[in-house]
Amino acid sequence: MGIDNVFRKPIEAGLIPGVVALAADDRGVFYDGAFGWRAVDKPEPMTLDSVFRIASMTKAVTGSAAMQLVEEGRIGLDQPMGDVLPVVKNVKVLEGFDAGGARGFAIREDRSHYDTC
């Protein structure tokens, strides 16, 4: 089964209206495809330039980007998050309710969904 068929199968099964996929590496795009429909109630074909809402996907998108930077050696998993993103320098991880109960957090912790305060 080719990759195009993998994307078409859930559309044909009625599980999703459509999908757009793209894969790239440092040499550029090596796969792209658009399948199905833009909306259930409008029979407009999905296209490579279809626009999507990606609500609740911030963590997945930034996580992928962060792991690429780790892979390239540009940041480290145990590096304080505030060193990479100064706006979160004062955000703390809650470890208890006494005076020393909160501390900064590392990139590794941010990727594992720690609750911050």
mmCIF file with all atom_site columns, N, CA and C in Angstrom, residues 48-99:
data_model
loop_
_atom_site.group_PDB
_atom_site.id
_atom_site.type_symbol
_atom_site.label_atom_id
_atom_site.label_alt_id
_atom_site.label_comp_id
_atom_site.label_asym_id
_atom_site.label_entity_id
_atom_site.label_seq_id
_atom_site.pdbx_PDB_ins_code
_atom_site.Cartn_x
_atom_site.Cartn_y
_atom_site.Cartn_z
_atom_site.occupancy
_atom_site.B_iso_or_equiv
_atom_site.pdbx_formal_charge
_atom_site.auth_seq_id
_atom_site.auth_comp_id
_atom_site.auth_asym_id
_atom_site.auth_atom_id
_atom_site.pdbx_PDB_model_num
ATOM 1   N N  . LEU A 1 48 ? -3.255 21.497 -1.804 1.00 0.00 ? 48 LEU A N  1
ATOM 2   C CA . LEU A 1 48 ? -2.034 21.662 -1.019 1.00 0.00 ? 48 LEU A CA 1
ATOM 3   C C  . LEU A 1 48 ? -1.997 22.980 -0.255 1.00 0.00 ? 48 LEU A C  1
ATOM 4   N N  . ASP A 1 49 ? -2.745 23.971 -0.713 1.00 0.00 ? 49 ASP A N  1
ATOM 5   C CA . ASP A 1 49 ? -2.751 25.259 -0.018 1.00 0.00 ? 49 ASP A CA 1
ATOM 6   C C  . ASP A 1 49 ? -3.992 25.465 0.850  1.00 0.00 ? 49 ASP A C  1
ATOM 7   N N  . SER A 1 50 ? -4.716 24.393 1.167  1.00 0.00 ? 50 SER A N  1
ATOM 8   C CA . SER A 1 50 ? -5.870 24.499 2.055  1.00 0.00 ? 50 SER A CA 1
ATOM 9   C C  . SER A 1 50 ? -5.421 25.025 3.419  1.00 0.00 ? 50 SER A C  1
ATOM 10  N N  . VAL A 1 51 ? -6.252 25.852 4.033  1.00 0.00 ? 51 VAL A N  1
ATOM 11  C CA . VAL A 1 51 ? -5.940 26.458 5.321  1.00 0.00 ? 51 VAL A CA 1
ATOM 12  C C  . VAL A 1 51 ? -6.692 25.698 6.403  1.00 0.00 ? 51 VAL A C  1
ATOM 13  N N  . PHE A 1 52 ? -6.004 25.401 7.525  1.00 0.00 ? 52 PHE A N  1
ATOM 14  C CA . PHE A 1 52 ? -6.590 24.640 8.619  1.00 0.00 ? 52 PHE A CA 1
ATOM 15  C C  . PHE A 1 52 ? -6.437 25.390 9.928  1.00 0.00 ? 52 PHE A C  1
ATOM 16  N N  . ARG A 1 53 ? -7.370 25.179 10.823 1.00 0.00 ? 53 ARG A N  1
ATOM 17  C CA . ARG A 1 53 ? -7.215 25.594 12.213 1.00 0.00 ? 53 ARG A CA 1
ATOM 18  C C  . ARG A 1 53 ? -6.439 24.469 12.889 1.00 0.00 ? 53 ARG A C  1
ATOM 19  N N  . ILE A 1 54 ? -5.448 24.818 13.663 1.00 0.00 ? 54 ILE A N  1
ATOM 20  C CA . ILE A 1 54 ? -4.696 23.780 14.359 1.00 0.00 ? 54 ILE A CA 1
ATOM 21  C C  . ILE A 1 54 ? -4.793 23.985 15.872 1.00 0.00 ? 54 ILE A C  1
ATOM 22  N N  . ALA A 1 55 ? -6.002 24.242 16.334 1.00 0.00 ? 55 ALA A N  1
ATOM 23  C CA . ALA A 1 55 ? -6.237 24.442 17.765 1.00 0.00 ? 55 ALA A CA 1
ATOM 24  C C  . ALA A 1 55 ? -5.688 23.269 18.564 1.00 0.00 ? 55 ALA A C  1
ATOM 25  N N  . SER A 1 56 ? -5.105 23.579 19.678 1.00 0.00 ? 56 SER A N  1
ATOM 26  C CA . SER A 1 56 ? -4.526 22.588 20.588 1.00 0.00 ? 56 SER A CA 1
ATOM 27  C C  . SER A 1 56 ? -3.359 21.829 19.977 1.00 0.00 ? 56 SER A C  1
ATOM 28  N N  . MET A 1 57 ? -2.751 22.383 18.952 1.00 0.00 ? 57 MET A N  1
ATOM 29  C CA . MET A 1 57 ? -1.608 21.719 18.332 1.00 0.00 ? 57 MET A CA 1
ATOM 30  C C  . MET A 1 57 ? -0.294 22.435 18.614 1.00 0.00 ? 57 MET A C  1
ATOM 31  N N  . THR A 1 58 ? -0.339 23.506 19.394 1.00 0.00 ? 58 THR A N  1
ATOM 32  C CA . THR A 1 58 ? 0.868  24.279 19.662 1.00 0.00 ? 58 THR A CA 1
ATOM 33  C C  . THR A 1 58 ? 1.967  23.407 20.241 1.00 0.00 ? 58 THR A C  1
ATOM 34  N N  . LYS A 1 59 ? 1.624  22.572 21.214 1.00 0.00 ? 59 LYS A N  1
ATOM 35  C CA . LYS A 1 59 ? 2.634  21.737 21.861 1.00 0.00 ? 59 LYS A CA 1
ATOM 36  C C  . LYS A 1 59 ? 3.273  20.765 20.861 1.00 0.00 ? 59 LYS A C  1
ATOM 37  N N  . ALA A 1 60 ? 2.480  20.180 19.982 1.00 0.00 ? 60 ALA A N  1
ATOM 38  C CA . ALA A 1 60 ? 3.016  19.240 18.995 1.00 0.00 ? 60 ALA A CA 1
ATOM 39  C C  . ALA A 1 60 ? 3.933  19.943 17.993 1.00 0.00 ? 60 ALA A C  1
ATOM 40  N N  . VAL A 1 61 ? 3.525  21.104 17.526 1.00 0.00 ? 61 VAL A N  1
ATOM 41  C CA . VAL A 1 61 ? 4.324  21.829 16.541 1.00 0.00 ? 61 VAL A CA 1
ATOM 42  C C  . VAL A 1 61 ? 5.620  22.340 17.167 1.00 0.00 ? 61 VAL A C  1
ATOM 43  N N  . THR A 1 62 ? 5.522  22.998 18.330 1.00 0.00 ? 62 THR A N  1
ATOM 44  C CA . THR A 1 62 ? 6.730  23.518 18.966 1.00 0.00 ? 62 THR A CA 1
ATOM 45  C C  . THR A 1 62 ? 7.614  22.386 19.473 1.00 0.00 ? 62 THR A C  1
ATOM 46  N N  . GLY A 1 63 ? 7.009  21.281 19.885 1.00 0.00 ? 63 GLY A N  1
ATOM 47  C CA . GLY A 1 63 ? 7.789  20.128 20.328 1.00 0.00 ? 63 GLY A CA 1
ATOM 48  C C  . GLY A 1 63 ? 8.624  19.548 19.207 1.00 0.00 ? 63 GLY A C  1
ATOM 49  N N  . SER A 1 64 ? 8.043  19.440 18.041 1.00 0.00 ? 64 SER A N  1
ATOM 50  C CA . SER A 1 64 ? 8.786  18.937 16.874 1.00 0.00 ? 64 SER A CA 1
ATOM 51  C C  . SER A 1 64 ? 9.937  19.873 16.528 1.00 0.00 ? 64 SER A C  1
ATOM 52  N N  . ALA A 1 65 ? 9.661  21.161 16.559 1.00 0.00 ? 65 ALA A N  1
ATOM 53  C CA . ALA A 1 65 ? 10.711 22.144 16.264 1.00 0.00 ? 65 ALA A CA 1
ATOM 54  C C  . ALA A 1 65 ? 11.822 22.070 17.313 1.00 0.00 ? 65 ALA A C  1
ATOM 55  N N  . ALA A 1 66 ? 11.446 21.967 18.585 1.00 0.00 ? 66 ALA A N  1
ATOM 56  C CA . ALA A 1 66 ? 12.442 21.885 19.652 1.00 0.00 ? 66 ALA A CA 1
ATOM 57  C C  . ALA A 1 66 ? 13.312 20.645 19.505 1.00 0.00 ? 66 ALA A C  1
ATOM 58  N N  . MET A 1 67 ? 12.698 19.514 19.179 1.00 0.00 ? 67 MET A N  1
ATOM 59  C CA . MET A 1 67 ? 13.482 18.291 19.042 1.00 0.00 ? 67 MET A CA 1
ATOM 60  C C  . MET A 1 67 ? 14.428 18.346 17.833 1.00 0.00 ? 67 MET A C  1
ATOM 61  N N  . GLN A 1 68 ? 14.042 19.072 16.794 1.00 0.00 ? 68 GLN A N  1
ATOM 62  C CA . GLN A 1 68 ? 14.955 19.274 15.668 1.00 0.00 ? 68 GLN A CA 1
ATOM 63  C C  . GLN A 1 68 ? 16.161 20.094 16.118 1.00 0.00 ? 68 GLN A C  1
ATOM 64  N N  . LEU A 1 69 ? 15.932 21.120 16.948 1.00 0.00 ? 69 LEU A N  1
ATOM 65  C CA . LEU A 1 69 ? 17.038 21.922 17.473 1.00 0.00 ? 69 LEU A CA 1
ATOM 66  C C  . LEU A 1 69 ? 17.936 21.099 18.384 1.00 0.00 ? 69 LEU A C  1
ATOM 67  N N  . VAL A 1 70 ? 17.343 20.202 19.168 1.00 0.00 ? 70 VAL A N  1
ATOM 68  C CA . VAL A 1 70 ? 18.141 19.305 20.019 1.00 0.00 ? 70 VAL A CA 1
ATOM 69  C C  . VAL A 1 70 ? 18.989 18.398 19.137 1.00 0.00 ? 70 VAL A C  1
ATOM 70  N N  . GLU A 1 71 ? 18.379 17.831 18.112 1.00 0.00 ? 71 GLU A N  1
ATOM 71  C CA . GLU A 1 71 ? 19.077 16.932 17.194 1.00 0.00 ? 71 GLU A CA 1
ATOM 72  C C  . GLU A 1 71 ? 20.264 17.635 16.524 1.00 0.00 ? 71 GLU A C  1
ATOM 73  N N  . GLU A 1 72 ? 20.093 18.917 16.210 1.00 0.00 ? 72 GLU A N  1
ATOM 74  C CA . GLU A 1 72 ? 21.157 19.699 15.580 1.00 0.00 ? 72 GLU A CA 1
ATOM 75  C C  . GLU A 1 72 ? 22.202 20.184 16.588 1.00 0.00 ? 72 GLU A C  1
ATOM 76  N N  . GLY A 1 73 ? 21.951 19.960 17.879 1.00 0.00 ? 73 GLY A N  1
ATOM 77  C CA . GLY A 1 73 ? 22.889 20.388 18.910 1.00 0.00 ? 73 GLY A CA 1
ATOM 78  C C  . GLY A 1 73 ? 22.810 21.874 19.237 1.00 0.00 ? 73 GLY A C  1
ATOM 79  N N  . ARG A 1 74 ? 21.752 22.537 18.806 1.00 0.00 ? 74 ARG A N  1
ATOM 80  C CA . ARG A 1 74 ? 21.618 23.974 19.041 1.00 0.00 ? 74 ARG A CA 1
ATOM 81  C C  . ARG A 1 74 ? 21.051 24.289 20.421 1.00 0.00 ? 74 ARG A C  1
ATOM 82  N N  . ILE A 1 75 ? 20.302 23.355 21.002 1.00 0.00 ? 75 ILE A N  1
ATOM 83  C CA . ILE A 1 75 ? 19.819 23.466 22.377 1.00 0.00 ? 75 ILE A CA 1
ATOM 84  C C  . ILE A 1 75 ? 19.946 22.092 23.018 1.00 0.00 ? 75 ILE A C  1
ATOM 85  N N  . GLY A 1 76 ? 19.864 22.056 24.347 1.00 0.00 ? 76 GLY A N  1
ATOM 86  C CA . GLY A 1 76 ? 19.947 20.789 25.061 1.00 0.00 ? 76 GLY A CA 1
ATOM 87  C C  . GLY A 1 76 ? 18.667 20.518 25.841 1.00 0.00 ? 76 GLY A C  1
ATOM 88  N N  . LEU A 1 77 ? 18.327 19.245 25.997 1.00 0.00 ? 77 LEU A N  1
ATOM 89  C CA . LEU A 1 77 ? 17.099 18.890 26.712 1.00 0.00 ? 77 LEU A CA 1
ATOM 90  C C  . LEU A 1 77 ? 17.111 19.342 28.162 1.00 0.00 ? 77 LEU A C  1
ATOM 91  N N  . ASP A 1 78 ? 18.280 19.383 28.773 1.00 0.00 ? 78 ASP A N  1
ATOM 92  C CA . ASP A 1 78 ? 18.359 19.772 30.181 1.00 0.00 ? 78 ASP A CA 1
ATOM 93  C C  . ASP A 1 78 ? 18.708 21.242 30.369 1.00 0.00 ? 78 ASP A C  1
ATOM 94  N N  . GLN A 1 79 ? 18.731 21.986 29.268 1.00 0.00 ? 79 GLN A N  1
ATOM 95  C CA . GLN A 1 79 ? 18.970 23.428 29.309 1.00 0.00 ? 79 GLN A CA 1
ATOM 96  C C  . GLN A 1 79 ? 17.733 24.120 29.890 1.00 0.00 ? 79 GLN A C  1
ATOM 97  N N  . PRO A 1 80 ? 17.924 25.112 30.756 1.00 0.00 ? 80 PRO A N  1
ATOM 98  C CA . PRO A 1 80 ? 16.767 25.837 31.286 1.00 0.00 ? 80 PRO A CA 1
ATOM 99  C C  . PRO A 1 80 ? 15.950 26.461 30.150 1.00 0.00 ? 80 PRO A C  1
ATOM 100 N N  . MET A 1 81 ? 14.663 26.291 30.204 1.00 0.00 ? 81 MET A N  1
ATOM 101 C CA . MET A 1 81 ? 13.773 26.806 29.170 1.00 0.00 ? 81 MET A CA 1
ATOM 102 C C  . MET A 1 81 ? 13.897 28.318 29.036 1.00 0.00 ? 81 MET A C  1
ATOM 103 N N  . GLY A 1 82 ? 14.112 29.017 30.144 1.00 0.00 ? 82 GLY A N  1
ATOM 104 C CA . GLY A 1 82 ? 14.255 30.468 30.121 1.00 0.00 ? 82 GLY A CA 1
ATOM 105 C C  . GLY A 1 82 ? 15.463 30.942 29.338 1.00 0.00 ? 82 GLY A C  1
ATOM 106 N N  . ASP A 1 83 ? 16.499 30.099 29.180 1.00 0.00 ? 83 ASP A N  1
ATOM 107 C CA . ASP A 1 83 ? 17.657 30.465 28.370 1.00 0.00 ? 83 ASP A CA 1
ATOM 108 C C  . ASP A 1 83 ? 17.302 30.495 26.879 1.00 0.00 ? 83 ASP A C  1
ATOM 109 N N  . VAL A 1 84 ? 16.363 29.665 26.498 1.00 0.00 ? 84 VAL A N  1
ATOM 110 C CA . VAL A 1 84 ? 15.967 29.550 25.095 1.00 0.00 ? 84 VAL A CA 1
ATOM 111 C C  . VAL A 1 84 ? 14.829 30.518 24.770 1.00 0.00 ? 84 VAL A C  1
ATOM 112 N N  . LEU A 1 85 ? 13.906 30.662 25.718 1.00 0.00 ? 85 LEU A N  1
ATOM 113 C CA . LEU A 1 85 ? 12.727 31.499 25.522 1.00 0.00 ? 85 LEU A CA 1
ATOM 114 C C  . LEU A 1 85 ? 12.600 32.424 26.740 1.00 0.00 ? 85 LEU A C  1
ATOM 115 N N  . PRO A 1 86 ? 13.272 33.582 26.701 1.00 0.00 ? 86 PRO A N  1
ATOM 116 C CA . PRO A 1 86 ? 13.324 34.459 27.870 1.00 0.00 ? 86 PRO A CA 1
ATOM 117 C C  . PRO A 1 86 ? 11.969 34.829 28.460 1.00 0.00 ? 86 PRO A C  1
ATOM 118 N N  . VAL A 1 87 ? 10.913 34.825 27.663 1.00 0.00 ? 87 VAL A N  1
ATOM 119 C CA . VAL A 1 87 ? 9.593  35.197 28.181 1.00 0.00 ? 87 VAL A CA 1
ATOM 120 C C  . VAL A 1 87 ? 9.118  34.235 29.273 1.00 0.00 ? 87 VAL A C  1
ATOM 121 N N  . VAL A 1 88 ? 9.657  33.023 29.339 1.00 0.00 ? 88 VAL A N  1
ATOM 122 C CA . VAL A 1 88 ? 9.248  32.060 30.376 1.00 0.00 ? 88 VAL A CA 1
ATOM 123 C C  . VAL A 1 88 ? 10.280 31.923 31.488 1.00 0.00 ? 88 VAL A C  1
ATOM 124 N N  . LYS A 1 89 ? 11.247 32.816 31.505 1.00 0.00 ? 89 LYS A N  1
ATOM 125 C CA . LYS A 1 89 ? 12.320 32.730 32.509 1.00 0.00 ? 89 LYS A CA 1
ATOM 126 C C  . LYS A 1 89 ? 11.780 32.708 33.946 1.00 0.00 ? 89 LYS A C  1
ATOM 127 N N  . ASN A 1 90 ? 10.688 33.404 34.211 1.00 0.00 ? 90 ASN A N  1
ATOM 128 C CA . ASN A 1 90 ? 10.133 33.462 35.559 1.00 0.00 ? 90 ASN A CA 1
ATOM 129 C C  . ASN A 1 90 ? 9.002  32.474 35.804 1.00 0.00 ? 90 ASN A C  1
ATOM 130 N N  . VAL A 1 91 ? 8.674  31.655 34.822 1.00 0.00 ? 91 VAL A N  1
ATOM 131 C CA . VAL A 1 91 ? 7.648  30.621 35.014 1.00 0.00 ? 91 VAL A CA 1
ATOM 132 C C  . VAL A 1 91 ? 8.262  29.505 35.849 1.00 0.00 ? 91 VAL A C  1
ATOM 133 N N  . LYS A 1 92 ? 7.519  29.003 36.800 1.00 0.00 ? 92 LYS A N  1
ATOM 134 C CA . LYS A 1 92 ? 8.038  28.002 37.735 1.00 0.00 ? 92 LYS A CA 1
ATOM 135 C C  . LYS A 1 92 ? 7.235  26.703 37.679 1.00 0.00 ? 92 LYS A C  1
ATOM 136 N N  . VAL A 1 93 ? 7.918  25.612 38.000 1.00 0.00 ? 93 VAL A N  1
ATOM 137 C CA . VAL A 1 93 ? 7.275  24.308 38.174 1.00 0.00 ? 93 VAL A CA 1
ATOM 138 C C  . VAL A 1 93 ? 6.967  24.169 39.656 1.00 0.00 ? 93 VAL A C  1
ATOM 139 N N  . LEU A 1 94 ? 5.732  23.849 39.983 1.00 0.00 ? 94 LEU A N  1
ATOM 140 C CA . LEU A 1 94 ? 5.321  23.697 41.365 1.00 0.00 ? 94 LEU A CA 1
ATOM 141 C C  . LEU A 1 94 ? 5.748  22.325 41.876 1.00 0.00 ? 94 LEU A C  1
ATOM 142 N N  . GLU A 1 95 ? 6.593  22.326 42.936 1.00 0.00 ? 95 GLU A N  1
ATOM 143 C CA . GLU A 1 95 ? 7.042  21.069 43.544 1.00 0.00 ? 95 GLU A CA 1
ATOM 144 C C  . GLU A 1 95 ? 6.509  20.894 44.960 1.00 0.00 ? 95 GLU A C  1
ATOM 145 N N  . GLY A 1 96 ? 5.896  21.903 45.493 1.00 0.00 ? 96 GLY A N  1
ATOM 146 C CA . GLY A 1 96 ? 5.362  21.845 46.842 1.00 0.00 ? 96 GLY A CA 1
ATOM 147 C C  . GLY A 1 96 ? 4.801  23.196 47.218 1.00 0.00 ? 96 GLY A C  1
ATOM 148 N N  . PHE A 1 97 ? 4.297  23.290 48.448 1.00 0.00 ? 97 PHE A N  1
ATOM 149 C CA . PHE A 1 97 ? 3.639  24.522 48.853 1.00 0.00 ? 97 PHE A CA 1
ATOM 150 C C  . PHE A 1 97 ? 4.413  25.300 49.906 1.00 0.00 ? 97 PHE A C  1
ATOM 151 N N  . ASP A 1 98 ? 5.662  24.903 50.158 1.00 0.00 ? 98 ASP A N  1
ATOM 152 C CA . ASP A 1 98 ? 6.474  25.668 51.087 1.00 0.00 ? 98 ASP A CA 1
ATOM 153 C C  . ASP A 1 98 ? 7.225  26.756 50.312 1.00 0.00 ? 98 ASP A C  1
ATOM 154 N N  . ALA A 1 99 ? 8.078  27.489 51.009 1.00 0.00 ? 99 ALA A N  1
ATOM 155 C CA . ALA A 1 99 ? 8.763  28.633 50.395 1.00 0.00 ? 99 ALA A CA 1
ATOM 156 C C  . ALA A 1 99 ? 9.619  28.222 49.190 1.00 0.00 ? 99 ALA A C  1
#
